[in-house]
Structure formats: C-alpha cells, structure tokens
XYZ file of C-alpha atoms in Angstrom:
588
model
C -126.464 56.596 -147.123
C -124.992 53.412 -145.822
C -127.554 52.390 -142.494
C -125.852 51.494 -140.066
C -126.872 48.507 -139.100
C -125.706 47.044 -142.224
C -124.741 43.488 -140.659
C -128.345 43.036 -139.209
C -130.464 40.310 -140.645
C -133.238 42.675 -140.190
C -134.291 44.162 -143.583
C -132.414 47.113 -143.415
C -135.426 49.225 -144.901
C -137.344 48.849 -142.052
C -135.088 49.875 -139.713
C -133.858 53.182 -142.144
C -137.971 53.459 -141.922
C -138.405 54.116 -138.692
C -135.081 56.419 -138.132
C -136.434 58.007 -140.763
C -139.357 58.545 -139.042
C -137.670 59.574 -135.565
C -135.652 62.119 -137.456
C -138.464 63.956 -139.251
C -140.781 63.630 -135.955
C -137.862 65.278 -133.901
C -137.277 68.443 -136.461
C -141.099 68.717 -136.646
C -140.778 69.387 -132.696
C -138.127 71.847 -132.267
C -140.159 73.596 -135.095
C -143.362 73.970 -133.721
C -142.675 72.929 -129.920
C -142.620 75.330 -127.580
C -139.981 73.726 -124.967
C -137.923 73.116 -127.429
C -135.062 70.294 -127.846
C -135.343 70.742 -122.964
C -139.536 68.574 -123.677
C -137.326 66.201 -125.821
C -134.656 64.612 -124.199
C -134.109 67.035 -120.310
C -130.499 66.285 -119.369
C -128.757 64.302 -122.595
C -128.717 66.681 -125.549
C -127.626 66.183 -128.616
C -123.497 66.507 -128.185
C -122.682 64.268 -131.687
C -120.409 61.541 -130.164
C -124.651 60.830 -128.651
C -126.741 60.342 -132.165
C -126.917 57.893 -132.598
C -127.713 56.475 -129.472
C -130.052 58.567 -129.176
C -131.686 57.771 -133.183
C -132.019 53.644 -131.606
C -133.421 54.912 -128.499
C -136.166 57.052 -130.648
C -136.257 54.671 -133.395
C -137.198 51.771 -131.008
C -140.100 54.180 -129.837
C -141.894 54.497 -133.164
C -141.149 51.336 -134.620
C -143.183 48.405 -135.304
C -143.662 45.792 -132.255
C -142.134 43.753 -134.721
C -139.282 45.799 -135.005
C -138.828 46.861 -131.578
C -137.524 44.696 -130.228
C -134.977 43.275 -132.814
C -133.707 47.468 -132.428
C -133.396 47.198 -129.372
C -130.750 44.652 -129.321
C -129.297 46.025 -132.764
C -128.511 49.245 -129.920
C -126.522 47.013 -128.479
C -124.809 45.281 -131.479
C -123.381 48.864 -132.437
C -120.502 49.434 -131.316
C -120.525 53.835 -131.545
C -124.572 53.699 -130.195
C -123.700 50.958 -127.174
C -126.966 50.407 -124.941
C -128.813 53.579 -123.946
C -128.395 54.040 -120.245
C -130.828 54.508 -117.636
C -130.182 57.888 -117.263
C -131.747 57.500 -121.041
C -134.366 55.586 -120.652
C -135.881 58.097 -117.735
C -135.201 61.042 -119.561
C -136.883 59.546 -122.854
C -140.482 58.406 -120.936
C -141.982 62.067 -121.684
C -141.523 61.776 -125.177
C -143.474 58.655 -125.451
C -146.413 61.113 -124.820
C -145.686 64.614 -126.655
C -143.607 63.484 -129.693
C -145.831 63.799 -133.012
C -148.689 66.273 -132.473
C -148.633 69.334 -130.562
C -151.343 69.934 -127.746
C -153.831 72.774 -127.835
C -153.844 74.760 -125.633
C -157.274 73.851 -124.645
C -155.609 69.727 -124.802
C -152.952 70.639 -122.050
C -155.919 71.808 -120.179
C -157.762 68.317 -120.230
C -154.582 66.444 -119.721
C -153.547 68.434 -116.620
C -156.914 67.619 -115.461
C -157.218 64.489 -116.188
C -153.416 63.976 -114.586
C -154.485 65.716 -111.742
C -157.754 63.546 -111.731
C -155.010 60.715 -110.892
C -153.510 62.340 -108.082
C -156.748 63.366 -105.871
C -157.130 61.038 -103.861
C -154.146 61.640 -100.819
C -155.291 64.934 -100.524
C -158.406 64.295 -98.467
C -156.619 61.746 -96.485
C -154.854 63.984 -95.091
C -157.398 67.070 -95.101
C -159.158 63.990 -92.475
C -156.374 64.726 -89.818
C -157.661 68.725 -89.789
C -161.745 67.802 -89.391
C -161.689 65.397 -86.550
C -163.672 65.504 -83.136
C -160.905 67.188 -81.275
C -161.234 70.126 -84.105
C -164.976 69.744 -83.042
C -164.028 70.746 -79.136
C -161.241 73.786 -80.048
C -163.708 75.354 -82.416
C -166.920 75.242 -80.806
C -164.567 76.383 -76.847
C -163.481 78.978 -79.536
C -166.664 80.362 -80.737
C -168.711 80.499 -77.468
C -165.620 82.327 -75.930
C -164.918 84.788 -78.987
C -167.682 84.666 -81.384
C -165.485 84.928 -84.829
C -162.507 85.848 -83.277
C -160.766 82.813 -83.849
C -161.783 82.256 -87.346
C -158.196 84.188 -87.878
C -156.351 81.523 -85.929
C -158.512 78.993 -87.883
C -157.215 80.857 -91.271
C -153.507 80.828 -89.751
C -153.443 77.004 -89.352
C -154.741 76.659 -92.103
C -152.429 77.816 -94.013
C -149.265 76.875 -91.627
C -150.417 73.391 -92.187
C -150.071 73.404 -96.286
C -146.612 74.858 -96.069
C -145.922 71.761 -93.758
C -147.579 69.069 -95.904
C -145.898 70.301 -98.343
C -143.061 70.053 -97.294
C -143.945 66.181 -96.063
C -144.343 65.403 -99.167
C -141.584 67.176 -100.575
C -139.562 64.407 -98.491
C -141.408 61.439 -99.163
C -141.226 62.523 -102.475
C -137.491 62.667 -103.536
C -135.904 60.296 -100.491
C -138.739 57.475 -101.153
C -139.222 57.494 -97.020
C -141.591 58.702 -94.327
C -140.687 61.157 -91.812
C -140.088 58.460 -89.079
C -137.883 56.874 -91.618
C -135.936 59.487 -92.379
C -135.422 60.642 -88.954
C -134.862 56.539 -87.798
C -131.554 56.676 -91.320
C -130.207 60.444 -90.819
C -130.385 61.137 -87.014
C -128.233 59.692 -84.005
C -129.956 56.683 -82.548
C -130.878 58.441 -78.848
C -132.762 61.867 -80.721
C -134.891 58.897 -82.888
C -136.089 57.454 -79.643
C -137.048 61.034 -78.174
C -139.092 61.901 -81.334
C -140.557 58.451 -81.760
C -141.553 59.070 -78.382
C -143.086 62.077 -79.121
C -144.669 60.976 -82.159
C -146.523 58.666 -80.164
C -147.120 60.353 -77.732
C -149.604 62.749 -79.980
C -150.692 59.502 -81.608
C -152.200 58.229 -78.393
C -153.197 61.946 -77.985
C -155.000 61.704 -80.913
C -156.684 58.240 -81.501
C -158.143 59.897 -78.001
C -159.587 62.232 -79.163
C -161.005 60.655 -82.259
C -162.428 57.172 -79.706
C -163.635 60.170 -77.340
C -165.456 61.885 -80.784
C -167.490 58.375 -81.807
C -168.279 57.570 -78.792
C -170.390 60.574 -77.664
C -171.367 60.678 -81.869
C -172.870 57.283 -80.886
C -174.357 58.616 -77.599
C -176.020 61.459 -79.810
C -177.337 59.201 -81.743
C -178.934 56.337 -80.019
C -178.906 57.817 -76.178
C -178.968 54.581 -74.773
C -175.545 52.999 -75.557
C -173.047 54.375 -72.607
C -169.910 56.063 -73.668
C -168.102 53.304 -72.433
C -169.852 50.847 -75.318
C -168.833 53.522 -77.752
C -165.400 53.829 -76.885
C -165.496 50.048 -77.517
C -167.194 49.363 -80.502
C -165.067 52.544 -81.973
C -162.159 49.563 -82.897
C -164.422 48.656 -85.509
C -163.154 50.738 -87.591
C -159.551 48.594 -87.887
C -161.353 46.599 -89.610
C -161.937 48.224 -92.219
C -157.779 49.238 -91.949
C -157.160 45.594 -92.190
C -159.335 45.127 -95.051
C -159.216 47.560 -97.994
C -155.712 50.047 -96.613
C -153.361 47.902 -99.139
C -150.358 50.691 -99.464
C -148.368 47.919 -101.392
C -150.966 46.372 -103.181
C -152.984 47.402 -106.645
C -153.726 51.146 -107.001
C -157.223 49.381 -107.810
C -158.139 48.860 -103.880
C -155.998 51.356 -102.728
C -157.593 54.184 -104.836
C -161.372 52.622 -103.418
C -160.174 53.011 -99.991
C -159.132 56.734 -100.488
C -162.327 56.861 -102.631
C -164.055 55.952 -99.292
C -162.372 58.454 -97.292
C -163.631 61.172 -99.462
C -166.677 59.756 -99.095
C -166.379 60.102 -95.100
C -165.046 63.718 -95.627
C -168.163 64.619 -98.037
C -170.408 63.446 -96.011
C -169.459 65.804 -92.895
C -169.322 69.177 -95.701
C -172.982 67.862 -96.546
C -174.006 67.809 -93.036
C -172.178 71.828 -92.471
C -173.928 73.030 -95.457
C -176.852 72.209 -93.975
C -176.484 73.117 -90.464
C -174.925 76.586 -91.941
C -177.876 77.582 -94.120
C -180.253 76.869 -91.075
C -178.530 79.593 -88.651
C -178.607 83.250 -88.290
C -175.576 85.198 -88.526
C -173.587 88.847 -89.058
C -171.776 87.840 -92.794
C -169.842 90.616 -92.198
C -168.354 89.783 -88.616
C -167.664 86.511 -89.647
C -165.006 87.448 -92.618
C -164.114 90.356 -89.834
C -163.130 86.970 -87.683
C -160.254 86.460 -90.419
C -159.057 89.447 -89.565
C -156.082 89.962 -86.015
C -157.493 91.339 -83.650
C -156.781 92.937 -80.012
C -158.639 89.764 -78.112
C -156.335 86.717 -79.531
C -153.814 87.972 -77.286
C -155.720 87.479 -74.027
C -154.549 84.477 -72.056
C -157.453 82.507 -72.739
C -158.098 83.229 -76.079
C -153.567 82.317 -76.355
C -154.273 78.936 -74.878
C -158.084 78.140 -77.202
C -155.016 79.682 -80.075
C -152.818 76.576 -79.039
C -155.823 74.354 -79.262
C -156.911 75.242 -83.136
C -153.329 74.683 -83.908
C -153.090 71.329 -82.521
C -156.027 70.559 -83.921
C -155.152 71.434 -87.381
C -151.685 71.599 -88.556
C -151.815 68.349 -85.968
C -148.487 66.465 -85.941
C -149.652 62.903 -87.258
C -150.539 64.108 -90.550
C -146.876 65.248 -91.106
C -145.625 61.075 -90.607
C -149.073 60.357 -92.892
C -148.720 63.296 -95.731
C -145.130 62.325 -95.821
C -145.829 57.834 -96.327
C -148.637 58.326 -98.534
C -147.125 59.189 -101.573
C -144.460 56.774 -102.498
C -147.728 54.264 -104.483
C -148.447 56.806 -106.991
C -144.238 57.477 -107.930
C -143.842 53.533 -107.243
C -147.138 53.444 -110.405
C -145.480 55.515 -112.465
C -142.033 53.989 -112.389
C -143.435 50.899 -113.016
C -145.650 51.975 -115.290
C -142.843 53.365 -117.658
C -140.419 50.355 -116.941
C -138.104 52.615 -114.572
C -138.879 49.757 -111.627
C -136.906 46.301 -111.124
C -137.823 44.101 -109.477
C -137.633 43.962 -105.271
C -134.228 42.202 -104.175
C -134.572 39.381 -102.484
C -138.304 39.088 -103.222
C -141.127 37.247 -105.813
C -143.576 39.082 -107.273
C -146.296 36.426 -105.230
C -144.609 38.005 -101.899
C -144.562 41.508 -102.722
C -148.416 41.725 -102.369
C -147.652 40.833 -98.244
C -147.267 44.429 -96.254
C -144.706 42.409 -94.197
C -142.386 42.047 -97.253
C -141.473 45.945 -97.879
C -139.679 46.109 -94.670
C -136.652 44.484 -96.517
C -136.021 47.070 -99.378
C -137.137 50.814 -99.414
C -138.198 52.317 -102.933
C -135.887 55.272 -103.873
C -138.656 56.714 -107.065
C -136.724 57.679 -110.227
C -135.867 61.120 -110.925
C -139.051 61.355 -113.718
C -141.254 60.167 -111.499
C -140.462 62.709 -108.856
C -140.619 65.221 -111.915
C -143.968 64.139 -112.847
C -145.756 63.532 -109.221
C -144.577 66.091 -107.177
C -146.183 68.817 -108.663
C -149.687 67.471 -108.617
C -149.255 65.782 -105.200
C -148.877 69.608 -103.338
C -151.411 70.950 -105.420
C -153.970 68.486 -104.323
C -153.297 68.021 -100.883
C -152.883 72.824 -100.883
C -156.169 72.297 -102.039
C -158.242 69.940 -100.034
C -156.965 71.815 -97.156
C -157.521 75.088 -98.409
C -161.406 74.199 -99.174
C -162.676 70.835 -97.342
C -160.366 71.607 -94.082
C -161.143 75.269 -93.885
C -164.670 75.181 -94.626
C -164.980 72.904 -92.121
C -162.644 73.861 -89.168
C -165.081 77.256 -90.056
C -168.043 76.129 -89.877
C -167.571 74.441 -86.336
C -166.808 78.129 -84.806
C -169.099 79.909 -86.757
C -171.972 77.373 -85.968
C -171.369 77.565 -82.152
C -170.408 81.580 -82.189
C -173.643 81.645 -83.288
C -175.589 79.346 -81.324
C -173.868 79.631 -77.962
C -172.109 83.236 -77.617
C -173.928 85.588 -75.317
C -177.087 82.850 -75.324
C -178.227 82.552 -71.999
C -179.981 79.200 -72.876
C -176.470 77.432 -73.800
C -175.875 75.290 -70.514
C -172.858 74.079 -71.869
C -169.773 75.453 -74.269
C -169.351 71.958 -75.417
C -170.514 69.256 -78.337
C -173.229 67.721 -76.126
C -174.155 71.859 -75.158
C -174.341 72.917 -78.941
C -175.920 69.002 -80.101
C -179.055 70.349 -76.691
C -179.162 74.099 -77.843
C -179.688 73.430 -82.074
C -181.458 70.210 -81.616
C -183.660 72.728 -79.319
C -184.423 75.992 -80.533
C -183.761 74.827 -84.309
C -185.025 71.513 -84.920
C -184.051 67.764 -83.999
C -182.608 67.471 -87.603
C -180.311 69.670 -86.996
C -178.929 67.639 -83.781
C -179.015 64.353 -86.009
C -176.531 66.299 -88.662
C -174.565 67.580 -85.798
C -173.961 63.743 -83.816
C -173.733 62.888 -87.728
C -171.103 64.801 -89.184
C -168.845 63.774 -85.908
C -169.541 60.614 -86.441
C -167.657 60.546 -89.790
C -165.753 62.420 -88.596
C -165.046 60.612 -85.799
C -164.785 57.246 -88.374
C -162.654 58.721 -91.324
C -159.754 60.558 -88.862
C -159.344 56.958 -86.648
C -158.840 55.376 -89.692
C -156.364 57.930 -90.904
C -154.559 58.107 -87.174
C -153.994 54.117 -87.322
C -152.373 54.745 -90.544
C -150.293 57.145 -89.311
C -149.167 55.260 -85.880
C -148.705 52.674 -88.285
C -145.690 54.163 -90.231
C -144.101 55.869 -86.730
C -143.981 52.230 -85.350
C -142.614 50.785 -88.382
C -140.148 54.121 -89.618
C -138.521 55.356 -86.150
C -138.328 51.714 -85.026
C -138.546 49.055 -87.310
C -141.328 46.921 -85.126
C -141.421 43.750 -87.017
C -144.306 42.370 -86.150
C -147.916 41.868 -89.117
C -149.020 44.529 -90.025
C -152.515 43.091 -89.008
C -151.157 42.970 -85.684
C -149.141 46.174 -84.947
C -152.804 47.732 -86.151
C -154.181 46.750 -83.982
C -151.905 46.885 -80.842
C -151.513 50.692 -81.438
C -155.507 51.146 -81.554
C -156.008 49.271 -77.959
C -153.058 51.520 -76.343
C -155.321 54.682 -77.777
C -158.674 52.958 -76.579
C -157.635 51.709 -72.975
C -157.358 55.711 -71.689
C -160.559 56.304 -73.559
C -162.338 53.848 -71.828
C -161.091 54.949 -68.631
C -162.087 58.784 -69.316
C -165.242 57.895 -70.147
C -166.206 55.332 -67.372
C -164.726 57.004 -64.355
C -165.124 61.023 -65.395
C -168.214 60.616 -67.819
C -170.128 62.845 -70.004
C -168.935 66.207 -67.995
C -164.861 65.335 -68.334
C -164.799 64.190 -72.563
C -165.015 67.660 -73.837
C -161.974 68.489 -71.245
C -160.031 66.227 -72.326
C -160.849 66.545 -75.957
C -159.283 70.367 -75.553
C -156.053 69.178 -73.678
C -155.398 66.524 -75.976
C -155.257 68.938 -78.349
C -153.472 71.055 -76.089
C -150.771 68.555 -75.961
C -150.729 68.207 -79.571
C -149.729 71.852 -79.870
C -146.961 70.915 -77.656
C -145.750 68.299 -79.632
C -145.489 70.364 -82.853
C -142.433 71.615 -82.860
C -140.350 68.839 -82.078
C -142.224 66.689 -84.803
C -142.234 70.074 -87.636
C -138.018 71.023 -86.713
C -136.531 67.786 -87.759
C -138.947 67.750 -91.384
C -137.908 71.073 -92.346
C -134.079 70.208 -91.537
C -134.527 67.342 -93.808
C -135.948 69.167 -96.513
C -133.392 72.068 -96.207
C -129.687 69.827 -97.306
C -128.351 68.495 -99.825
C -127.665 65.901 -98.367
C -130.514 64.257 -98.256
C -132.227 66.500 -100.899
C -130.633 65.962 -104.062
C -132.126 63.662 -106.653
C -129.672 61.322 -108.964
C -130.691 60.176 -112.490
C -131.771 56.684 -113.859
C -134.396 54.693 -113.027
C -135.837 53.972 -109.722
C -133.680 51.991 -107.265
C -133.619 49.802 -104.081
C -131.694 49.855 -101.229
C -130.825 47.585 -98.166
C -131.253 49.180 -94.551
C -127.189 48.569 -93.814
C -125.951 50.689 -96.756
C -127.096 53.935 -94.422
C -124.700 55.196 -96.742
C -125.841 55.312 -99.759
C -128.738 57.203 -98.650
C -126.936 60.797 -98.663
C -126.045 61.772 -102.202
C -123.448 64.189 -102.623
C -125.121 67.520 -104.350
C -121.597 67.495 -106.900
C -122.525 63.978 -108.679
C -122.907 64.584 -112.113
C -126.247 65.081 -113.433
C -127.549 64.928 -110.162
C -130.575 67.162 -109.163
C -130.709 69.616 -105.527
C -134.372 69.553 -104.680
C -133.865 71.148 -101.358
C -135.585 73.996 -99.857
C -134.389 77.387 -101.840
C -133.636 80.188 -98.966
C -136.748 82.007 -99.116
C -138.686 78.307 -98.158
C -136.545 77.848 -95.433
C -136.924 81.397 -93.818
C -140.882 81.269 -94.239
C -140.519 77.851 -92.971
C -138.357 79.119 -90.028
C -140.675 81.808 -89.152
C -143.641 79.198 -88.794
C -142.083 77.103 -86.745
C -140.946 80.709 -84.756
C -144.590 81.110 -83.913
C -145.416 77.919 -83.492
C -143.275 77.378 -80.685
C -143.743 81.208 -79.088
C -147.385 80.337 -78.634
C -146.684 77.052 -77.194
C -143.930 78.101 -74.243
C -146.326 81.274 -73.478
C -149.763 79.235 -73.146
C -147.320 76.660 -71.269
C -146.263 79.331 -68.989
C -149.756 80.838 -68.587
C -151.055 77.516 -68.033
C -148.020 77.473 -64.753
C -149.099 80.137 -63.937
C -153.234 79.485 -63.378
C -154.101 82.461 -66.097
C -155.774 80.155 -69.011
C -157.999 76.963 -68.277
C-alpha cells in the first residue's frame, strides 16, 4: 500500500514506520486497556473520515524528534486530513502518557498519589481561614458554657464548609473566574455593588479578628508589649505577601509560598497535639459531643453556634477558594501546549500582576477534567483533617479547663491562657500563645489575599498590587487599634465574638450567588479545545449555550442543588433566629 505522503521530501519509510508504530500501539491499547477507545481519544472517535487525521496526530507523538516537526507539516499538506483542530490537540493529550504501556494497579496508585501531591497547597491556604483567632474566641466561649455539646456545630460547620468550598473550586475551575469577578460579569451592576459592600464588611471583620488575635498572642508572649503596638506590628505579614505571593508568576515561587503557609498550619496542629496530651477529659463525652443535643436550641447556644458557623464557614474563604485554583490550571495548559499567548502582552510583562487585569484566562477542557477532582479532594481532606481537628481541639481544651471550673476567672483567650499556665505548666500557656500567633499570622496573610481578590474582581480596582494589599490591610488595622486603645484587654474577646457573628450574618449573601452560578449551565458549560483569553468587554462571550456542539455541561446536578439549598436555608434560619434573639436581648 502506497504511503499517503508520497509527495513529501521526507523519506517514506520514516513516516510510514511512525504510522505503523502508531497503529500497533492503538490496537494494543484497544485490546489490553480497560478504558478502551474512550481513553485514547475522548470526544473524537474513529470515524472513517477522521482516520488520516488521527494517524497523523499519533504519528507526531511517537515519531523521533527529527520527524516530529516535519510530520506536523505533512499533516497540513494532505488534502483529506488537514491540520488537527484544537479540540483534537486537547483530547489527544492523555494518550501521550498512557499509550504504549498498561499500568499495574500499584503503578496507578503511585501515579495518582504523585499527581495529587502536586495539588497540595491551595487546600491549606483555604483551611487557614478555618483556624483563625476568631475560632479561638468562639470555641473557647462554647467550651466554657456547654463543654463538649457544641462539637456537633463544629462538625456540621466543617461539612457545610467542604460543600461550599467544593462549589467555589468548581466555579473557579470551570469559568476561570473567582467569585467576585463572576458576580461583576454576570450580575447587574447594582447587585454586584451590594455584594461587594457585604464582602468588604466580611473582609474587614475577618481582618480585625486576625489583627486582634495577633496582638493578643504577642502580648501573651511578651507581656511588656502593649496591645496597640501588637496591632500595628501585624501589618508586617503584608511584607510576606509582597515578596512571595505571585499568583501569575512561576509555580515554583507560588509553591514556596504555599509551603510556608503549610508550615504555619502544621505548627498550630503540633501545639494543640501537645495541649491535648496534657489535659484530662472523658473521651466518651467528647465523642458524644459530636451528636446533636437539646441544649443547641437555647438562646445562648444558638448565639454561640452562629459564632462558630461564622468563624468556620468564613465568607472570604469562598472568594479565596475560587481564586487560587487557576495557577495549576494554567500550568497544565502551558505544559501541554494548550495555552495561547496572552493578547496585548509580551512575555516580559506577563510576569507583572497588573498586566493580568487586561485579559481573563479560560481553562481548556482537558485542564478542567484533570484538575477539578484533585482540587476538590485536596481541599476536602485539608478541611476535614486539619481544620476540624484544630477547631475541635480548641473547644475540647476550653471545655476541659473552663467548664464549671471555679478557678477560671474569665472564659476568654486571656483566661484560658492564664489557667493553663498556672494549673498545668507555664510551657503549656506559651504553646497556646504560640499557636494563636501562628494562626493570626497565617490567617492574616490569607485574608489579605482574599481582600485583594474581592477588590480586583468586584470593582476591577486598577492599583499597583502592593498598594492595593497595603490599603486593604490598613483599613482593617485602624479600627483594631481603636478598639485595643479604647476598650483594652477586657473588650477584645467581645469584639472577636461579635466579628464572627457579623461574618455569619453575611454568609447567606455570599453563598447564594455561589450556588446560583454553579447551578446554571449558562455559566458552567465548557467548550472543547485549547485554553482561551477574553477581554472583559466581550461579556456576551462568557455565557455558553448548553446546546453548543461538543460542549460539556458542568453545572451542579439536581441533588447537589437540593443539598446546597438545604445548607443555605439552615444558615439563613440560624442567622435570622440569632438576630431576633439579639434584638430581644436574650443572647449576648
């Protein structure tokens, strides 16, 4: 049979040999692979009019280096095959890793673990929001009042957080947009401004908690340091962000930043492991605390439950979760040749954060399919292990130390520190203060990043990144310094608890747009092919018809919509009831 590339100057035997090797490997994969044809070329098929084009694509992948570039040109020269479409290029990427050999079950497990390891990082950044100083305040108050009974609320809040964070990751992965940007592009202007105002209230309330917590920790570790000075020193963590956090820079620098935050989180976990080993408590009562009890309907318990909910499912974490998944999507597209050059920017300017306001990145279908499941698994594990453990540990330590304890003077951060330092050892009090400091620093860093995402996404704030971050932090530090100077030590715990209730009240307004956007196929439909950029004036290009040819609908299935709606309804009812009780003076 004559070679179809007879007119080429390339020797026939080289190209035909490459095609012969491709055909053999195709047959091998069809016979021995469990996935069969769907693993080889998902979405393209082997129709007769596609045979030549598929063979050229495979020949290019297995041909020697000297043949590869020429075979690409040969594929363009043939009249029947023409060039591979971007859709075929995207679909053919998985074959490069799977063709020619069949992995054993152990090899598949190793490959999955290695791939998952590359995604570790964003989940820890998100989990930091769930172990901030606000959690210390609410969990200590809950443990002192109801001992272990509110552990059920801690568990329930973490389950809510996993569901909502999964939706946030889904939105950021499928659309390439964070939640704030999606609200600006898809909602009316008045609604976007309203959501932005509420988001800024949440950011300021969150950052106030981080600043106050850091100041308290510094005061506990260094008693000579005033609380006002501690609040002012908390601005130093912004310098860490300025030097290390580059979401659009090299992945190596971003991973180093993630490792730094992971170390802070690990330090908090180690501190609480030491504390749990030193306290005495009934293990059976602790586990019974994860079951619902009648005390949960009391007015004070409901107030504290709303505080725990606001401290756990924090609004800014949803903006953060939807915005930190894009670097790995971009890395995948760049590695597999699916990332086009950014319009209107040169290679030298692409490293600058400010240049990325001009065009928005839309991930390819291949990168979405590859990254989504790993990203959701990683954040779920981080929240259900580290975040749940730390929040439970704080409440357990407080319940064991402060509940019905006549020696406990005040059920706050200062009180539990003094009690542990006197009753157990000064070293335990120091470990507790160190854990609080690490939580405050890491949560402050993450909150500043989330504040930047909100301002950039919601109102397209065109300022230098370092100035934008510094301004966001300064807005939060000012009221914290006023509270520390005017109220002092006695009122800081009240301010922390109140900030968490404010966050809980804002939460329904943040979660409803997230559930709505991820449930509409208009926004969650993926087109096949390479990654794309779009200019924001092309708003109509962001909504994709669900009936588009070869498109993939990645909106929420009906049962996820129902589950998310139930979660939203529970959060809303709890907050309405709490506000009513506050108005009646039955909760404080």
